[in-house]
Amino acid sequence: MRIMIVEDNEALAQTTGWLVEMIGYDYRLAANGPEAIATYPEYRPDVFMIDIGLPGMNGYDLCRELKSRPDIGKAIFIAQTGWGEAEHRRMTAEAGFDHHLVKPLYLETLEAVLGEIAKAK
């Protein structure tokens, strides 16, 4: 699977990428919404992992924008955020996210979610 990680914290983005790679998947990084929008067509990710607290275009808006594009296909969207309350989970679901992961991301959790997605594909 190809996974695009959209995260403005460079160290956290790279660490998440290494976790994804350890599990056995390919990844690309984007630091913000406009960069993700500009680069996804050439990479064609199966999964988008999007930080909610992005500068400028937040993760909710980015998810909505990407899901509105016909070339996205059946990509899966994972919110990654420090916010885990019921209200935040409701907001990610309303924006179109398929999963909601609370930071810090643990290898076991990420492996389970990505494994479930891979199995369904």
mmCIF file of C-alpha atoms in Angstrom:
data_model
loop_
_atom_site.group_PDB
_atom_site.id
_atom_site.type_symbol
_atom_site.label_atom_id
_atom_site.label_comp_id
_atom_site.label_asym_id
_atom_site.label_seq_id
_atom_site.Cartn_x
_atom_site.Cartn_y
_atom_site.Cartn_z
ATOM 1 C CA MET A 1 0.000 0.000 0.000
ATOM 2 C CA ARG A 2 1.019 3.587 -0.639
ATOM 3 C CA ILE A 3 0.440 5.966 2.272
ATOM 4 C CA MET A 4 0.628 9.763 2.187
ATOM 5 C CA ILE A 5 1.400 11.265 5.583
ATOM 6 C CA VAL A 6 0.331 14.908 5.881
ATOM 7 C CA GLU A 7 1.984 16.357 8.983
ATOM 8 C CA ASP A 8 3.551 19.781 9.590
ATOM 9 C CA ASN A 9 5.855 18.574 12.380
ATOM 10 C CA GLU A 10 8.817 17.304 10.379
ATOM 11 C CA ALA A 11 10.206 15.004 13.087
ATOM 12 C CA LEU A 12 6.795 13.464 13.771
ATOM 13 C CA ALA A 13 6.133 13.045 10.050
ATOM 14 C CA GLN A 14 9.414 11.217 9.543
ATOM 15 C CA THR A 15 8.886 9.031 12.605
ATOM 16 C CA THR A 16 5.415 8.076 11.363
ATOM 17 C CA GLY A 17 6.933 7.304 7.974
ATOM 18 C CA TRP A 18 9.487 4.998 9.549
ATOM 19 C CA LEU A 19 6.704 3.185 11.447
ATOM 20 C CA VAL A 20 4.763 2.745 8.199
ATOM 21 C CA GLU A 21 7.920 1.443 6.515
ATOM 22 C CA MET A 22 8.612 -0.974 9.400
ATOM 23 C CA ILE A 23 5.138 -2.424 8.918
ATOM 24 C CA GLY A 24 5.956 -2.966 5.249
ATOM 25 C CA TYR A 25 4.288 -0.134 3.348
ATOM 26 C CA ASP A 26 5.537 2.705 1.161
ATOM 27 C CA TYR A 27 5.028 6.329 2.177
ATOM 28 C CA ARG A 28 5.401 9.910 1.058
ATOM 29 C CA LEU A 29 5.369 13.011 3.220
ATOM 30 C CA ALA A 30 3.529 16.294 2.708
ATOM 31 C CA ALA A 31 3.942 19.174 5.169
ATOM 32 C CA ASN A 32 0.570 20.836 4.542
ATOM 33 C CA GLY A 33 -2.698 20.685 2.629
ATOM 34 C CA PRO A 34 -1.590 22.472 -0.546
ATOM 35 C CA GLU A 35 1.494 20.233 -0.808
ATOM 36 C CA ALA A 36 -0.657 17.110 -0.399
ATOM 37 C CA ILE A 37 -3.082 18.336 -3.073
ATOM 38 C CA ALA A 38 -0.218 19.109 -5.458
ATOM 39 C CA THR A 39 1.622 15.799 -5.022
ATOM 40 C CA TYR A 40 -1.014 13.102 -4.520
ATOM 41 C CA PRO A 41 -1.844 12.643 -8.258
ATOM 42 C CA GLU A 42 1.651 11.385 -9.096
ATOM 43 C CA TYR A 43 1.864 9.145 -6.011
ATOM 44 C CA ARG A 44 -1.754 7.857 -5.992
ATOM 45 C CA PRO A 45 -1.933 6.883 -2.296
ATOM 46 C CA ASP A 46 -4.196 4.140 -1.043
ATOM 47 C CA VAL A 47 -4.283 5.789 2.391
ATOM 48 C CA PHE A 48 -4.037 9.393 3.570
ATOM 49 C CA MET A 49 -2.912 9.946 7.171
ATOM 50 C CA ILE A 50 -3.761 13.578 7.898
ATOM 51 C CA ASP A 51 -2.940 15.691 10.933
ATOM 52 C CA ILE A 52 -5.978 17.736 11.964
ATOM 53 C CA GLY A 53 -4.021 20.745 13.275
ATOM 54 C CA LEU A 54 -2.308 21.719 10.030
ATOM 55 C CA PRO A 55 -1.476 25.390 9.429
ATOM 56 C CA GLY A 56 -3.628 27.181 6.882
ATOM 57 C CA MET A 57 -5.863 24.414 5.558
ATOM 58 C CA ASN A 58 -6.734 22.180 8.525
ATOM 59 C CA GLY A 59 -7.097 18.417 8.253
ATOM 60 C CA TYR A 60 -10.896 18.514 8.159
ATOM 61 C CA ASP A 61 -10.871 20.815 5.127
ATOM 62 C CA LEU A 62 -8.108 18.828 3.435
ATOM 63 C CA CYS A 63 -10.054 15.582 3.836
ATOM 64 C CA ARG A 64 -13.194 17.177 2.381
ATOM 65 C CA GLU A 65 -11.241 18.652 -0.529
ATOM 66 C CA LEU A 66 -9.471 15.391 -1.392
ATOM 67 C CA LYS A 67 -12.645 13.311 -1.099
ATOM 68 C CA SER A 68 -14.396 15.662 -3.531
ATOM 69 C CA ARG A 69 -11.906 14.782 -6.274
ATOM 70 C CA PRO A 70 -12.995 11.996 -8.639
ATOM 71 C CA ASP A 71 -9.461 10.635 -9.069
ATOM 72 C CA ILE A 72 -9.123 9.771 -5.353
ATOM 73 C CA GLY A 73 -11.075 6.567 -5.854
ATOM 74 C CA LYS A 74 -11.410 4.369 -2.789
ATOM 75 C CA ALA A 75 -8.584 5.915 -0.763
ATOM 76 C CA ILE A 76 -8.925 5.533 3.002
ATOM 77 C CA PHE A 77 -8.561 8.582 5.251
ATOM 78 C CA ILE A 78 -7.052 8.405 8.737
ATOM 79 C CA ALA A 79 -7.148 11.402 11.077
ATOM 80 C CA GLN A 80 -4.095 11.642 13.290
ATOM 81 C CA THR A 81 -4.507 14.122 16.097
ATOM 82 C CA GLY A 82 -3.819 14.865 19.713
ATOM 83 C CA TRP A 83 -7.562 15.288 20.237
ATOM 84 C CA GLY A 84 -9.477 12.155 21.157
ATOM 85 C CA GLU A 85 -12.696 13.369 22.776
ATOM 86 C CA ALA A 86 -16.085 12.295 21.401
ATOM 87 C CA GLU A 87 -16.638 15.738 19.840
ATOM 88 C CA HIS A 88 -13.384 15.485 17.876
ATOM 89 C CA ARG A 89 -14.212 11.965 16.712
ATOM 90 C CA ARG A 90 -17.607 13.214 15.547
ATOM 91 C CA MET A 91 -15.955 16.061 13.629
ATOM 92 C CA THR A 92 -13.488 13.748 11.879
ATOM 93 C CA ALA A 93 -16.309 11.385 10.902
ATOM 94 C CA GLU A 94 -18.347 14.314 9.546
ATOM 95 C CA ALA A 95 -15.342 15.476 7.497
ATOM 96 C CA GLY A 96 -15.160 12.022 5.892
ATOM 97 C CA PHE A 97 -12.367 10.304 7.786
ATOM 98 C CA ASP A 98 -12.588 6.516 8.003
ATOM 99 C CA HIS A 99 -10.402 6.209 11.130
ATOM 100 C CA HIS A 100 -9.373 8.462 14.027
ATOM 101 C CA LEU A 101 -5.987 7.838 15.670
ATOM 102 C CA VAL A 102 -4.788 9.793 18.691
ATOM 103 C CA LYS A 103 -1.143 10.836 18.908
ATOM 104 C CA PRO A 104 1.280 9.595 19.886
ATOM 105 C CA LEU A 105 0.808 6.793 17.391
ATOM 106 C CA TYR A 106 1.866 3.391 18.644
ATOM 107 C CA LEU A 107 3.287 0.785 16.291
ATOM 108 C CA GLU A 108 0.761 -1.861 17.368
ATOM 109 C CA THR A 109 -2.227 0.436 16.762
ATOM 110 C CA LEU A 110 -0.935 1.619 13.405
ATOM 111 C CA GLU A 111 -0.127 -1.943 12.363
ATOM 112 C CA ALA A 112 -3.658 -3.091 13.274
ATOM 113 C CA VAL A 113 -5.404 -0.264 11.404
ATOM 114 C CA LEU A 114 -3.220 -0.501 8.295
ATOM 115 C CA GLY A 115 -3.485 -4.296 8.342
ATOM 116 C CA GLU A 116 -7.275 -4.053 8.438
ATOM 117 C CA ILE A 117 -7.204 -1.633 5.482
ATOM 118 C CA ALA A 118 -4.818 -3.838 3.483
ATOM 119 C CA LYS A 119 -6.967 -6.885 4.133
ATOM 120 C CA ALA A 120 -10.075 -5.065 2.905
ATOM 121 C CA LYS A 121 -8.345 -4.012 -0.321
#
